[in-house]
Coordinates of C-alpha atoms in Angstrom, one line a residue:
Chain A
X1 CA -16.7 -21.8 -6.1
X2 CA -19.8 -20.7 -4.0
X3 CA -22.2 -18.3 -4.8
X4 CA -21.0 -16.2 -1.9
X5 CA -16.8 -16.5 -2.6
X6 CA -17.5 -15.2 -6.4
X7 CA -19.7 -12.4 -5.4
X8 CA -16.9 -12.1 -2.7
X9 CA -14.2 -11.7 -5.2
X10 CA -16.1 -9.5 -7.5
X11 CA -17.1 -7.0 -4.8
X12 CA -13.5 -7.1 -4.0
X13 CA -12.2 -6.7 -7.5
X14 CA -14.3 -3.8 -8.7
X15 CA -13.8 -1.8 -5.6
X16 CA -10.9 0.3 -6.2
X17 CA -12.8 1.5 -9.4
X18 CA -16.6 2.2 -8.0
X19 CA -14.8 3.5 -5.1
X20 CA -13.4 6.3 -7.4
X21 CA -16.4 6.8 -9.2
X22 CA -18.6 7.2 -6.4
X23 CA -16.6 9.8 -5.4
X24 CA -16.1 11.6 -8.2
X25 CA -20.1 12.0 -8.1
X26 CA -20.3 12.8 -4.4
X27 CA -16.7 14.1 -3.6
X28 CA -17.0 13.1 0.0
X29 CA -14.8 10.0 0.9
X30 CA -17.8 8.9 3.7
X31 CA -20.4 9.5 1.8
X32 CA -18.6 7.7 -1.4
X33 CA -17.9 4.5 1.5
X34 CA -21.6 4.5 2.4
X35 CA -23.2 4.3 -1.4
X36 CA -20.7 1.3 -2.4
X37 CA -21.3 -0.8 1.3
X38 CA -25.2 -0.1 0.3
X39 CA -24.5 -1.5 -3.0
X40 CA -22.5 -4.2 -2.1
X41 CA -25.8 -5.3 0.6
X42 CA -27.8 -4.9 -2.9
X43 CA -25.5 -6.9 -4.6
X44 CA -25.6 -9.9 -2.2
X45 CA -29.5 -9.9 -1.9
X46 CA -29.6 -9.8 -6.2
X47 CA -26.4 -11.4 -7.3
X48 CA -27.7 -15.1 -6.2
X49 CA -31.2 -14.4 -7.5
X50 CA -30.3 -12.9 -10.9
X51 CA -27.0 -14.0 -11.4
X52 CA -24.2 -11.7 -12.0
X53 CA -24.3 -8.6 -13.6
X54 CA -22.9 -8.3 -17.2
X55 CA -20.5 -5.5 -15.7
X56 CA -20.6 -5.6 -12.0
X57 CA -18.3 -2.7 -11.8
X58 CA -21.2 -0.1 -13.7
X59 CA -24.1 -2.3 -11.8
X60 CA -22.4 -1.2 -7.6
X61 CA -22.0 2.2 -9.3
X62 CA -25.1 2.7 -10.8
X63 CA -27.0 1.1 -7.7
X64 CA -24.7 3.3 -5.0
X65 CA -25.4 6.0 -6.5
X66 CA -28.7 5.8 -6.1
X67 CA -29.2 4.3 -3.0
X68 CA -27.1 7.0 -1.8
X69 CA -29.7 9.6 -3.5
X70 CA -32.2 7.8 -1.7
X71 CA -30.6 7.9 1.7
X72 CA -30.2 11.6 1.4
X73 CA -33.5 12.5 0.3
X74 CA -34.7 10.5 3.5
X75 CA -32.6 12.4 5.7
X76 CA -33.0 15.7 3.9
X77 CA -35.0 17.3 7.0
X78 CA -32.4 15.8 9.3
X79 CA -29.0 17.3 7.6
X80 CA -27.6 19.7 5.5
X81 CA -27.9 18.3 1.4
X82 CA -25.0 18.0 -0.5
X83 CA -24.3 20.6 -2.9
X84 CA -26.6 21.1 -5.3
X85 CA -23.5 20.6 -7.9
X86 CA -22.5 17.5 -6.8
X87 CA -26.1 15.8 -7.0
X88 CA -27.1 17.4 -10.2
X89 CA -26.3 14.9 -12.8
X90 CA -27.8 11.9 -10.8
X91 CA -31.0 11.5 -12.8
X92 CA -28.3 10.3 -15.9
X93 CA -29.4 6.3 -17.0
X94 CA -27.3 3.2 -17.0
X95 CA -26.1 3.6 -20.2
X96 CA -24.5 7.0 -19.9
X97 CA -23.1 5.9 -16.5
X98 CA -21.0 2.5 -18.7
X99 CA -19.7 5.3 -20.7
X100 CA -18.3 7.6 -18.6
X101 CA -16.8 4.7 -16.9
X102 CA -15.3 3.3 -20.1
X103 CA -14.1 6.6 -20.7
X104 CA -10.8 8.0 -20.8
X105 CA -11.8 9.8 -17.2
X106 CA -12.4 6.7 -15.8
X107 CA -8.5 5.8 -15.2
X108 CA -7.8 9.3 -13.6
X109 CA -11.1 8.5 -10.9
X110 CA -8.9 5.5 -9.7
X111 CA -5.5 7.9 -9.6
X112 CA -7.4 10.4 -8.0
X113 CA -8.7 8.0 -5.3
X114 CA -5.5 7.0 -4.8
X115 CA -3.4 10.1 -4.6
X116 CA -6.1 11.7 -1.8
X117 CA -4.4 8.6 0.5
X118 CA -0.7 10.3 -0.7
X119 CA -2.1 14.0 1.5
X120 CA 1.5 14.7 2.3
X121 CA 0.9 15.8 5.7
X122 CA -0.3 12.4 6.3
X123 CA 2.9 10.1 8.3
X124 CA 3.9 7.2 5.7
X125 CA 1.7 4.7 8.0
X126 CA -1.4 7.5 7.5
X127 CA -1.2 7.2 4.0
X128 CA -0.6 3.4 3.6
X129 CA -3.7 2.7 6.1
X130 CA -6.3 4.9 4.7
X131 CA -5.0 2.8 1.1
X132 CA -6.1 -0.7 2.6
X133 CA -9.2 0.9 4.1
X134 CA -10.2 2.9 1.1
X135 CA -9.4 1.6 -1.9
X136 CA -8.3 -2.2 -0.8
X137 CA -11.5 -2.1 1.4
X138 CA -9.8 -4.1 4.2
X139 CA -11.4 -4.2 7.4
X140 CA -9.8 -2.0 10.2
X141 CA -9.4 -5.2 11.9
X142 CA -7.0 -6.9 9.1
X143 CA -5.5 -3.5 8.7
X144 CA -4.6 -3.1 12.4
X145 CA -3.3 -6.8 12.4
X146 CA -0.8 -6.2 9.8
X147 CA 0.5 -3.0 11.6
X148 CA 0.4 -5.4 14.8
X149 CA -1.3 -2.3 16.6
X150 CA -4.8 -2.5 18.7
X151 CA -7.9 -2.4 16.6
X152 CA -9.3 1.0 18.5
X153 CA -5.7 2.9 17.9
X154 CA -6.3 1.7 13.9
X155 CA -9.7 3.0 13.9
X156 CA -8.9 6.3 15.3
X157 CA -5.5 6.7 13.4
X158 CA -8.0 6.1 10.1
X159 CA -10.7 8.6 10.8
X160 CA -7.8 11.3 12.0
X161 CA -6.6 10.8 8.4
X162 CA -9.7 10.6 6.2
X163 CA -10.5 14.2 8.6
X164 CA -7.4 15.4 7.2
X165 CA -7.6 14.8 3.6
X166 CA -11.3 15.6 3.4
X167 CA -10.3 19.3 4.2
X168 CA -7.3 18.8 1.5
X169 CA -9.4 20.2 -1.7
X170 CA -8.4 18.2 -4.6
X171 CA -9.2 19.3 -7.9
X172 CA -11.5 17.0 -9.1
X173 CA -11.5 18.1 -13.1
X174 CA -9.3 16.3 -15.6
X175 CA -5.7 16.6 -14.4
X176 CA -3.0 17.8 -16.8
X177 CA -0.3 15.7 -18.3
X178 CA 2.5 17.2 -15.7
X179 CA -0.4 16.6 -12.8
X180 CA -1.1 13.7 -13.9
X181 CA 2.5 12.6 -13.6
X182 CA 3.2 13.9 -10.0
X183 CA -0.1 11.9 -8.8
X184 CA 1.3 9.2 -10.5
X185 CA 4.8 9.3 -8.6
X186 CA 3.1 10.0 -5.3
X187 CA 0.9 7.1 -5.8
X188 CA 3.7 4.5 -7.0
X189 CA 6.1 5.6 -3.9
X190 CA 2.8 5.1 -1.5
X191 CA 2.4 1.9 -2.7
X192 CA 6.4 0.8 -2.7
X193 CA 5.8 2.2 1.1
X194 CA 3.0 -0.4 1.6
X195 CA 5.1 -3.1 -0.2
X196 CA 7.9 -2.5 2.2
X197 CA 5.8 -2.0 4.9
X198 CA 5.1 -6.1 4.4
X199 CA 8.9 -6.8 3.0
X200 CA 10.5 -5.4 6.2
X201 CA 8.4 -7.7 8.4
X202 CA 10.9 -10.1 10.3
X203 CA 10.4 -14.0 10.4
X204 CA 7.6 -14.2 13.1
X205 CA 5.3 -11.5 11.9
X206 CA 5.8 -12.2 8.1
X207 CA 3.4 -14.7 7.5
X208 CA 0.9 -12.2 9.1
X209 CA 2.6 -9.8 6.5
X210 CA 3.1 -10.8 3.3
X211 CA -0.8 -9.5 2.7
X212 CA 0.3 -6.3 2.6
X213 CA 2.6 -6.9 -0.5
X214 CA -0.2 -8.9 -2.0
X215 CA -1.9 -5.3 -1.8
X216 CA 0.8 -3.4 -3.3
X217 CA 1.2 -6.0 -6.1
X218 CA -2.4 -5.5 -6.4
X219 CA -2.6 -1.9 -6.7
X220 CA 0.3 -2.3 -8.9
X221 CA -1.6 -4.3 -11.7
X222 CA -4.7 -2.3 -11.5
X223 CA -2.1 1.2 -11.7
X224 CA -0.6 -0.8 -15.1
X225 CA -4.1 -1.8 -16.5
X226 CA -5.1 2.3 -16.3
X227 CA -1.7 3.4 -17.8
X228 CA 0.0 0.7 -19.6
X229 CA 2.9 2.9 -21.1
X230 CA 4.0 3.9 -17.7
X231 CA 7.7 2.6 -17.9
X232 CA 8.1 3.2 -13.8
X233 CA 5.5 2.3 -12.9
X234 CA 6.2 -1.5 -15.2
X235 CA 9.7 -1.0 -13.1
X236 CA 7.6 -0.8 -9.8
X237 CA 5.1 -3.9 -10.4
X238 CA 8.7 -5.9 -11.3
X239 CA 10.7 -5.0 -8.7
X240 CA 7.7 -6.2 -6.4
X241 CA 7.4 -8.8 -7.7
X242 CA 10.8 -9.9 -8.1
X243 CA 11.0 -9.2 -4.6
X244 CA 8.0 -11.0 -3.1
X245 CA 8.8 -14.4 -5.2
X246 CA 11.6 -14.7 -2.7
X247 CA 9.3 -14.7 0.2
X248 CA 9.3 -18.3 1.2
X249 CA 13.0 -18.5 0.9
X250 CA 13.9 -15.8 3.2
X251 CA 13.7 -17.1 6.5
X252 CA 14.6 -20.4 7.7
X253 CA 12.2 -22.5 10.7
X254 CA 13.5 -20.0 13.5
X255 CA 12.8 -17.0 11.6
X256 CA 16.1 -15.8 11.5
X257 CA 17.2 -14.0 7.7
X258 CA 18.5 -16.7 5.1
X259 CA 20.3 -14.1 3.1
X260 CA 19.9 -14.5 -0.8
X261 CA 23.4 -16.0 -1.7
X262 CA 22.4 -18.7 1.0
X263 CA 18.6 -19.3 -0.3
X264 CA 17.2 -22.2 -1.8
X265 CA 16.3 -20.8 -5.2
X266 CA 13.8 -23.7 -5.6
X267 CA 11.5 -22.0 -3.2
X268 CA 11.4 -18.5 -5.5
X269 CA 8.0 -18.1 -6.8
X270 CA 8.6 -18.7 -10.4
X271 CA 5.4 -17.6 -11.8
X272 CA 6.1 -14.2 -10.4
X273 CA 9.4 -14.1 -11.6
X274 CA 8.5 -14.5 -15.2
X275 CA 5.8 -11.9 -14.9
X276 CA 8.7 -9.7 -12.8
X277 CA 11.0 -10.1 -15.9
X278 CA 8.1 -9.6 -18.8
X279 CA 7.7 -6.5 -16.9
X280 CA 11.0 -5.3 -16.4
X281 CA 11.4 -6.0 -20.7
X282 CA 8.9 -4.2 -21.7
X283 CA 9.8 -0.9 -19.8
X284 CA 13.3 -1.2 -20.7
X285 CA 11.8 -0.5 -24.3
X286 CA 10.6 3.0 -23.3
X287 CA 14.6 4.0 -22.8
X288 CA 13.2 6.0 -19.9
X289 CA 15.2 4.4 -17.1
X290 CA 14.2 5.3 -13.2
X291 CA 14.9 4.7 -10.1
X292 CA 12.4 1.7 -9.7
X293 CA 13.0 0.4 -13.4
X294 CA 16.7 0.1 -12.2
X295 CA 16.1 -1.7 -8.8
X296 CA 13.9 -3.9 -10.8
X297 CA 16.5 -4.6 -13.8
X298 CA 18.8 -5.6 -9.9
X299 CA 16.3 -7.7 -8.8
X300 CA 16.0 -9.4 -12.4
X301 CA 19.9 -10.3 -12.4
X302 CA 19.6 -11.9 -9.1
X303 CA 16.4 -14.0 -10.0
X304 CA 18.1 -15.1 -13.7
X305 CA 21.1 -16.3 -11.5
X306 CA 20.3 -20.4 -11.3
X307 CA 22.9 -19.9 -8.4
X308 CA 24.8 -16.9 -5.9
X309 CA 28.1 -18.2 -8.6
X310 CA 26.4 -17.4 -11.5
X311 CA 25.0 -13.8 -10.4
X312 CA 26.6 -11.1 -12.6
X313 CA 27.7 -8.7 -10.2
X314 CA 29.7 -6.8 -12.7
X315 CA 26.6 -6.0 -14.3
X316 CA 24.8 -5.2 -11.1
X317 CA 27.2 -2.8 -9.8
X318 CA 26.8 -0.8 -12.8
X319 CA 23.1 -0.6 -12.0
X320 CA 23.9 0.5 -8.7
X321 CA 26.0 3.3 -10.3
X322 CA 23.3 4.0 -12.7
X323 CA 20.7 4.7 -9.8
X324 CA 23.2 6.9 -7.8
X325 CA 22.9 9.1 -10.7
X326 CA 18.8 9.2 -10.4
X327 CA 18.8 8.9 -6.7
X328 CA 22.1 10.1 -4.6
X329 CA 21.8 8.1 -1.7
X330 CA 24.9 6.8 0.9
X331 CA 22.9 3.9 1.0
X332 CA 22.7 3.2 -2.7
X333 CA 26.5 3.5 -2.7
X334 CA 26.8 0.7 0.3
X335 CA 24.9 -1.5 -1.8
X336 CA 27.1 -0.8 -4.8
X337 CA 30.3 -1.7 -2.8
X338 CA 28.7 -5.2 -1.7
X339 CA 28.5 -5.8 -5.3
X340 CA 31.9 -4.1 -6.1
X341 CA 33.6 -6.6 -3.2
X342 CA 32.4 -9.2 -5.9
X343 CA 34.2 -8.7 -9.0
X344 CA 37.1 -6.2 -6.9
X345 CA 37.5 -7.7 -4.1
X346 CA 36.4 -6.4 -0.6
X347 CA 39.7 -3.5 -0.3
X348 CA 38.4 -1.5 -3.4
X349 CA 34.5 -2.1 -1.9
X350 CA 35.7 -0.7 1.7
X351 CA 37.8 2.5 -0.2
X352 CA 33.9 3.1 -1.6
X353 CA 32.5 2.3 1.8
X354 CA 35.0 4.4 4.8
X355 CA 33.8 8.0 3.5
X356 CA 30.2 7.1 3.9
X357 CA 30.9 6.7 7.8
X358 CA 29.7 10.5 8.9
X359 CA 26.4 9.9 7.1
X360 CA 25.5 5.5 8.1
X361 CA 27.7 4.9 11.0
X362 CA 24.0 4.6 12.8
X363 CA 22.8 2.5 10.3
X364 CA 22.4 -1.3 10.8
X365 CA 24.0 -2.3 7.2
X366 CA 26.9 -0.1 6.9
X367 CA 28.3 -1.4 10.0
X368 CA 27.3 -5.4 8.9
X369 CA 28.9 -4.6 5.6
X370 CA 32.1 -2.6 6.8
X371 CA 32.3 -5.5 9.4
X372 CA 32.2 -7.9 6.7
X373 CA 34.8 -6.3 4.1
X374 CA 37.1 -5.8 7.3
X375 CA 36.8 -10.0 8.5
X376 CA 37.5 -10.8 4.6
X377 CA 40.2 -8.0 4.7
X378 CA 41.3 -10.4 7.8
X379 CA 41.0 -7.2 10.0
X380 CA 39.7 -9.1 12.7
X381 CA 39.9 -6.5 15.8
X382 CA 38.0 -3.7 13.5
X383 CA 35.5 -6.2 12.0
X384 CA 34.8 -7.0 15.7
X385 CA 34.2 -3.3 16.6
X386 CA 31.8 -3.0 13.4
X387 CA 29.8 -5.9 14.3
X388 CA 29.2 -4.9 18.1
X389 CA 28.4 -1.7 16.8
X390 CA 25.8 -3.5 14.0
X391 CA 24.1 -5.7 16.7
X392 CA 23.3 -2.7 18.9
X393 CA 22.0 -1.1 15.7
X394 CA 20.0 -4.0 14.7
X395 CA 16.1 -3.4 14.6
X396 CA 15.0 -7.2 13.9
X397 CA 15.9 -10.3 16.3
X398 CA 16.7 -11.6 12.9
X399 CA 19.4 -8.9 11.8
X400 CA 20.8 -9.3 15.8
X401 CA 21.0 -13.2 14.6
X402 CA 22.5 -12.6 11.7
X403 CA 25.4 -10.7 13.4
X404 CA 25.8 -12.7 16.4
X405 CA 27.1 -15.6 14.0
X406 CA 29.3 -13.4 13.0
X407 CA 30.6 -12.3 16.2
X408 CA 30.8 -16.0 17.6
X409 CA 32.5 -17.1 14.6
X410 CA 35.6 -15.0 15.6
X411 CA 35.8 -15.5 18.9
X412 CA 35.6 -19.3 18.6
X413 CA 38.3 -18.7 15.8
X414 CA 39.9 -16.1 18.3
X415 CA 39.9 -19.0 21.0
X416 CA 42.4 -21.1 18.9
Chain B
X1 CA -11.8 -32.3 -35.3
X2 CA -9.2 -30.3 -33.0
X3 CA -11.2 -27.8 -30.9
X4 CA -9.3 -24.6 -29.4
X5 CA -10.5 -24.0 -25.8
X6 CA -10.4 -20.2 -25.1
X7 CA -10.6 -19.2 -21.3
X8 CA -12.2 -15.7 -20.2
X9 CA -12.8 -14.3 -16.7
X10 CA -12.5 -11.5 -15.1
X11 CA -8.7 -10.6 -14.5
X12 CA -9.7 -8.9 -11.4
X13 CA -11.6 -11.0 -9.7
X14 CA -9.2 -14.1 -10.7
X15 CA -6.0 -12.0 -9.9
X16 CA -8.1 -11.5 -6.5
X17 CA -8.0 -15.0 -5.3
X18 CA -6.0 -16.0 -2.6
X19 CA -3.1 -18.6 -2.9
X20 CA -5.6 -21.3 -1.6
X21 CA -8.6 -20.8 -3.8
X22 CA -6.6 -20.8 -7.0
X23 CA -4.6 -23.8 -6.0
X24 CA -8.0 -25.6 -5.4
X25 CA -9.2 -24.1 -8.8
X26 CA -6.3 -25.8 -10.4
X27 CA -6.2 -29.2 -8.6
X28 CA -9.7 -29.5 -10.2
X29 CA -8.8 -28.7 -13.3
X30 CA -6.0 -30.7 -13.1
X31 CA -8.4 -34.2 -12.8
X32 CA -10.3 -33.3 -15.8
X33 CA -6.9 -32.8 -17.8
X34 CA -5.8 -36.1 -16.3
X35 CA -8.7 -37.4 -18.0
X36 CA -8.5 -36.1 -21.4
X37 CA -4.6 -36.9 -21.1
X38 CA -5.3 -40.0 -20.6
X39 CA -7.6 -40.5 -24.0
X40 CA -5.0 -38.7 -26.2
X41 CA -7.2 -35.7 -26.1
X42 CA -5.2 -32.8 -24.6
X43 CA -3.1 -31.2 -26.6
X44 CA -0.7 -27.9 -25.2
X45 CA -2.1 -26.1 -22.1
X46 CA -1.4 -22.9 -21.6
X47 CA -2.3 -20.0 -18.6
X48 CA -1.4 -16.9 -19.4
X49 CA 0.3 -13.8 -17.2
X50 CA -1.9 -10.6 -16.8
X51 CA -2.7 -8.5 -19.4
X52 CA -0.3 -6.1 -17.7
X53 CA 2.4 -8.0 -19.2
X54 CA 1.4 -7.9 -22.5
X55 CA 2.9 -5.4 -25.7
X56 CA 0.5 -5.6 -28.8
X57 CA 1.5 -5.2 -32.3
X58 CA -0.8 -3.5 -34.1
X59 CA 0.2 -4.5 -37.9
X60 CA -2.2 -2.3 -39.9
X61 CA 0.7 0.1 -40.1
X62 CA 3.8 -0.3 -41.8
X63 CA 6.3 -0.6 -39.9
X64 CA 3.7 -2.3 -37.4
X65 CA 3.4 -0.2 -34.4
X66 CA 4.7 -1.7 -31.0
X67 CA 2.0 -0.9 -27.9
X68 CA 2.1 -1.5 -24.5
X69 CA -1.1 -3.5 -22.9
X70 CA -3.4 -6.0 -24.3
X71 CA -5.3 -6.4 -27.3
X72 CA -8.4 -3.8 -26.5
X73 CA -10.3 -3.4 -30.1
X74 CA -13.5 -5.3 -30.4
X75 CA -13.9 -4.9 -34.5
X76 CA -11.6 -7.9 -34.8
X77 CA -11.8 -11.2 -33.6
X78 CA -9.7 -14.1 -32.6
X79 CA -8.6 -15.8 -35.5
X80 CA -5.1 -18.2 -34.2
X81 CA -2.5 -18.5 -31.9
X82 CA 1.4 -19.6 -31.9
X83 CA 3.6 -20.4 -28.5
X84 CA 7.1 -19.3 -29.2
X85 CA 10.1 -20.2 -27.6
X86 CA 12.1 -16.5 -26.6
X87 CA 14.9 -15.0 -24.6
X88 CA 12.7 -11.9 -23.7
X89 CA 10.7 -9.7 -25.1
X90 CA 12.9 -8.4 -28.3
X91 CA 13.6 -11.6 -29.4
X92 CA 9.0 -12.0 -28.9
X93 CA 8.9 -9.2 -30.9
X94 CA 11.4 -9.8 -33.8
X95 CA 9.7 -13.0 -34.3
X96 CA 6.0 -11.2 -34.6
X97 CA 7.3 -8.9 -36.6
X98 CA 8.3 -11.6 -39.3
X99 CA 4.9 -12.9 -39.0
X100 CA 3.5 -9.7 -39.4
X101 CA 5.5 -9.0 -42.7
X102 CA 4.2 -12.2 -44.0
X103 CA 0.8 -11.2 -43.2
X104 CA -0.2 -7.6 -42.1
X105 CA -3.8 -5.9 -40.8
X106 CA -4.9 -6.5 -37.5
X107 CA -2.8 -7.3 -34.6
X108 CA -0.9 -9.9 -32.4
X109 CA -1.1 -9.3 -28.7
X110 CA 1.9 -11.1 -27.0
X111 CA 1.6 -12.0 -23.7
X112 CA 4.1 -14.7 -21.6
X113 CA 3.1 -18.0 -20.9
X114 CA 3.0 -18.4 -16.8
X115 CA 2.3 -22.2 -16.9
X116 CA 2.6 -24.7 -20.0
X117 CA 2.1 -28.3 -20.6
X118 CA 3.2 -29.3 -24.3
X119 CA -0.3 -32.3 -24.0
X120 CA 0.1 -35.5 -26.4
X121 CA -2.8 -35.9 -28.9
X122 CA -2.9 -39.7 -30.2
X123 CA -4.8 -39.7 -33.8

């Protein structure tokens, strides 16, 4: 590898954690920004000459900082200083700085850099951008690609959010164990939001995509290598995983969905597999069971299955049941009946799935599901209704696909 | 004389490479194992998951006392290793904790194996 890819790499690597350092010293998001792009310049004059540092992490934090004292002393007749607070304990040496950064506040910097994305009055594609421009350190231009919007409207949708949660005030002492949990949920459900942001992607534009579950994977790791006894958040790094080793069989050369009973298996990822499943075992341990634990413990079933036959939907629609209890949702219960239809046949699975018609008879799945139960049901006039409705629900040229067989399966069978 | 080849990095920045970049990593290191395969020098190669998969045993205690995350202490050093066979995790664990009965004090981080080639070593 080149000099300048393995300076690359490190720069990109200890980001997320100088990133939350720097702004734990300067609590100001820009000004935090501006100290670790100075550093990284720093770095790419030094690294090459010197060779890397022993702990490049300490070394961009150390060298931000003061660069960033340096840059405000120069334009100390020009603006406003800082507070006096915040700049107070910037004289402290190297050694002091390694410390604190191995210390046990250290792991709350990186949550706390993280939850200021989460601002709750920030949209769900706020919070997610201001992630990848923050602590990911994309460029507004890879950022903008992946949301497949103009470059400008990424820039100004990014500044109208760092505005926002530079106003928001948070605390920036030690959080409490119950504080500490919340930022920790808000942060996990972020990420799953960035995750899905790539996992929803249809054929064409996944390619362009899948980066942003790289990302959430990402963010994942580094959340597990802070808190390593965090049983969700081991749930939510599996059921990512899980999910993302199934990327390259999800789509066949049209783009259109390959649904997983019909997916080549040999195309799952199995090295992230194995680390989904390690995952998914160790937070099992705990005996804490959540919502992502169980969606993960799902996703395992499916990937242990060598094929569709072998899948043990018995087991999974207990899960399902499981995870209505943690999370009531209609939708939860459609899945349940897909898997109930497998072990009960698709009558009992449409008694689960009629009474959830007043709350998903606008959703895309219920009515590809009820039209599916109804066509094995042999209920070929309703099915036909269900799928009609499905394809004018559908939100993907792929889902429209999908249902269009369907449809042109029983009117060539209607035909004879 | 058997030699033990121990590989550090920086999880981070390794974790950080793109699909690309590590498969050209490994195709290189794939011709120099050729090599050595081809003397009768390599024995088992092994590349391990992220340390966010690992539980460690620390066996100082008695029972020994199950944590999540790697080995982090830096009083103790790396003395062996043993690839085990296992259904999941418990099974991991029951096994360690055998080992750990037969010999307590320090610890035995376990961490799955994402890639493994048993190597043939000809005396």
């Amino acid at each position: 590898m080149s000099d300048l890819a393995w300076i690359d790499a490190a720069l990109g690597a200890a980001r997320p954690q100088a990133m939350a350092a720097l702004l734990r010293y300067f609590r100001d998001l820009d000004f935090a920004e501006e100290a670790f792009q100075e550093a990284c310049l720093r770095a790419l004059k030094a690294w090459p000459k010197n060779g890397p540092p022993r702990d490049p992490t300490a070394w961009l934090v150390f060298v931000g900082r003061n660069a960033a004292v340096d840059t405000v002393r120069r334009r100390a007749r020009e603006v406003e200083l800082p507070d006096e607070v915040a700049l107070s304990d910037l004289g402290d040496a190297e050694a002091d700085l390694a410390e604190r950064l191995d210390g046990g506040d250290y792991r709350d910097d990186v949550l706390r850099l993280l939850f200021i994305c989460c601002h709750p009055d920030l949209p769900d594609t706020q919070q997610i951008a201001l992630a990848l421009r923050i602590v990911c350190g994309l460029s507004v231009r890879e950022i903008a690609r992946a949301f497949l919007v103009g470059e400008s409207a990424m820039e100004q949708r990014i500044t109208r959010a760092k505005a926002k949660v530079a106003k928001a005030d948070v605390p920036f002492g030690a959080p409490g164990a119950v504080e500490r949990a919340e930022r920790l949920a808000s942060v996990a459900a972020m990420i799953y939001l960035l995750f899905n942001e790539g996992y929803s992607a249809s054929g064409g534009e996944a390619p362009v995509r899948a980066g942003l579950c790289d990302e959430a994977i990402r963010l994942a790791r580094l959340l597990l290598r802070l808190f390593p006894a965090e049983p969700e958040i081991m749930g939510l790094a599996a059921l990512m995983l899980l999910q993302h080793a199934r990327a390259g069989a999800r789509f066949d050369e049209e783009g259109a969905v390959v649904l997983l009973e019909d997916q080549d298996r040999t195309l799952w990822n199995g090295k992230m597999i194995a680390e989904g499943l390690a995952l998914i075992d160790k937070a099992m341990r705990h005996r804490r069971p959540g919502p992502y634990q169980i969606q993960a413990a799902i996703a395992a079933l499916h990937a242990r299955a060598p094929r569709p036959e072998d899948t043990d939907w018995r087991e999974i629609a207990g899960l399902y049941q499981a995870l209505e209890r943690h999370m009531p949702s209609p939708v939860v219960t459609l899945n349940r009946a897909v898997a109930v239809s497998k072990t009960e046949g698709p009558a009992v699975a449409l008694d689960l799935v009629e009474p959830l018609a007043d709350r998903l008879s606008a959703y895309f799945h219920f009515q590809g599901v009820r039209g599916w139960l109804l066509l094995q049901l042999d209920r070929k006039a309703e099915a036909r209704e269900a799928f009609d409705r499905a394809i004018a629900l559908a939100h993907t040229p792929a889902e429209a696909a999908h249902i269009r067989m369907h449809l042109d399966r029983l009117s060539a069978e209607g035909a004879d | 004389m058997l030699y033990a080849v121990l590989c550090y990095h920086s999880e981070a920045v390794v974790g950080g490479w793109s699909k690309a970049e590590d498969d050209a990593v490994m195709e290189k290191l794939e011709a120099v194992q050729e090599k050595l395969a081809a003397e009768g020098r390599l024995g088992p190669v092994a590349r391990l998951l992220p340390t966010s998969a690992a539980t460690t045993l620390r066996k100082d205690s008695d029972p020994p006392l199950i944590l999540d995350g790697p080995f982090a202490e830096t009083k103790e050093q790396l003395l062996g290793f043993y690839i085990l066979d296992c259904q999941n995790l418990e099974d991991a664990l029951e096994a360690a904790q055998e080992l750990a009965a037969a010999n307590p004090g320090g610890a035995y981080e376990l961490r799955p194996v994402g890639l493994f080639r048993q190597g043939v070593l000809t005396p």
